[in-house]
């Protein structure tokens, strides 16, 4: 039986960079998740009888949210709901399944790299029929709807057993519980030569994959150890836990420090990688050699044709604006177009759909391709393994050759997390007010060439997205970028992205923080970070 439940709007349901993210306790309020889901369905048309995929990263409140979503989606007229067993499915696997089954869309419950648990964060995101995050036109409509909603529809029905594979009837439709890994694993086999990868591990190649107690555990166990013959124990922290073991499931040098320390030690395996809460990010570390996500994008793009799925070459390469320009140099050499988009994977969807770009990436440890419409952590690992299997060189040798050919973009991101929102907003306003006066000014040896607030024009749908971050560009290819995060849940997080280009033959040394020291100091003074946020040092450096 369909129930119509009266409700009233919450004022805080504005989707950010990647859906709606809030403290779990906010999501647990009566009607909170129901309102947002109903607002999603109210913003969509012509889905009666169609199929919806629902997945989650397994964090605390995942099962409850999925039960609610199943009832609300069926009450709104969807015909079939496809759910990963246990309510689990990684973000790239949801994207892959939407595409494989040509479903109407999907719902992903995740707050990605944010802490989980009762005191952590929760999130929800709607993905469209191409498998990618809903574009701004839809997220704006959803937000508008959340402000006027007066009722939601649901079913008067018991919970579904999320752990039993198979189809059960519910309301006027049905729910299908599927193995969350099977379709994803099959897709990977179409892109990569699994025999060659098996050969790599059979030759004695060793790696560690840290799933950070999050969603990629089952995928990595099945593919790396199961299919490819990596030694048992290759995957660590491979069982998804509702609180991610109390850790941030964020694969960076701060939260995956154990992995970094191992790869820098005498006991280092050949290769190390990690993924995040929902499986769309990747961290790549070779023995003794960390690869920045921006460099990883460039190196993957430069070598992509070694994988069968990309043997015909790349149509183009896209990166988010704060991502280093390393990938642009590869695009130039390949003679393909380089695209620069705002932060967030939703901006890559049109480029991929239109066949303008094949590989995309973000400095925040996200890389992916046209195989899905999300970034994909394990995909990046398999492409790296393909390159290592084919070139028979170490990660460090591949990096050194890359820099010798293209030059090196030294890169770091400094995050000032959970600072006062008013102070951070004032900091950005003050920077914006100075933009016109910066070009031509010199700060020591650094001369400003241009400064702007990044605006994106989508070449496919001609939409415009203004105010995506302040860029200060210096002569010689150095750059400081400032923007406020759209995924935090407390106060504001100021992200400062710092980059310096060193042409082939140059050598600023191994230490990025040292190679960027003058730019880092300038990034602080230019934006008056200490005065406006009260913080002398960033909370996270990646
Ligand atoms: C961050 C990253 C961005 C990424 C987004 C979602 O956004 O900077 O590159 O696309 O998270 O990633 P922000 O607005 O906090 O800078 V994930 O792994 O949450 O889906
Ligand atoms: Co993520």
PDB file of C-alpha atoms and ligand atoms in Angstrom, residues 112-113 276 278 280-281 375, ligand 2:
ATOM      1  CA  UNK A 112      33.144   9.157   0.292  1.00  0.00           C
ATOM      2  CA  UNK A 113      36.386   9.964   2.111  1.00  0.00           C
ATOM      3  CA  UNK A 276      38.545   5.642  -0.363  1.00  0.00           C
ATOM      4  CA  UNK A 278      33.168   4.640  -1.813  1.00  0.00           C
ATOM      5  CA  UNK A 280      36.273   6.075  -6.557  1.00  0.00           C
ATOM      6  CA  UNK A 281      39.635   7.442  -5.438  1.00  0.00           C
ATOM      7  CA  UNK A 375      36.176   8.214 -11.065  1.00  0.00           C
TER       8      UNK A 375
HETATM    9 CO1  LIG B   2      34.978   8.957  -3.095  1.00  0.00          CO
END
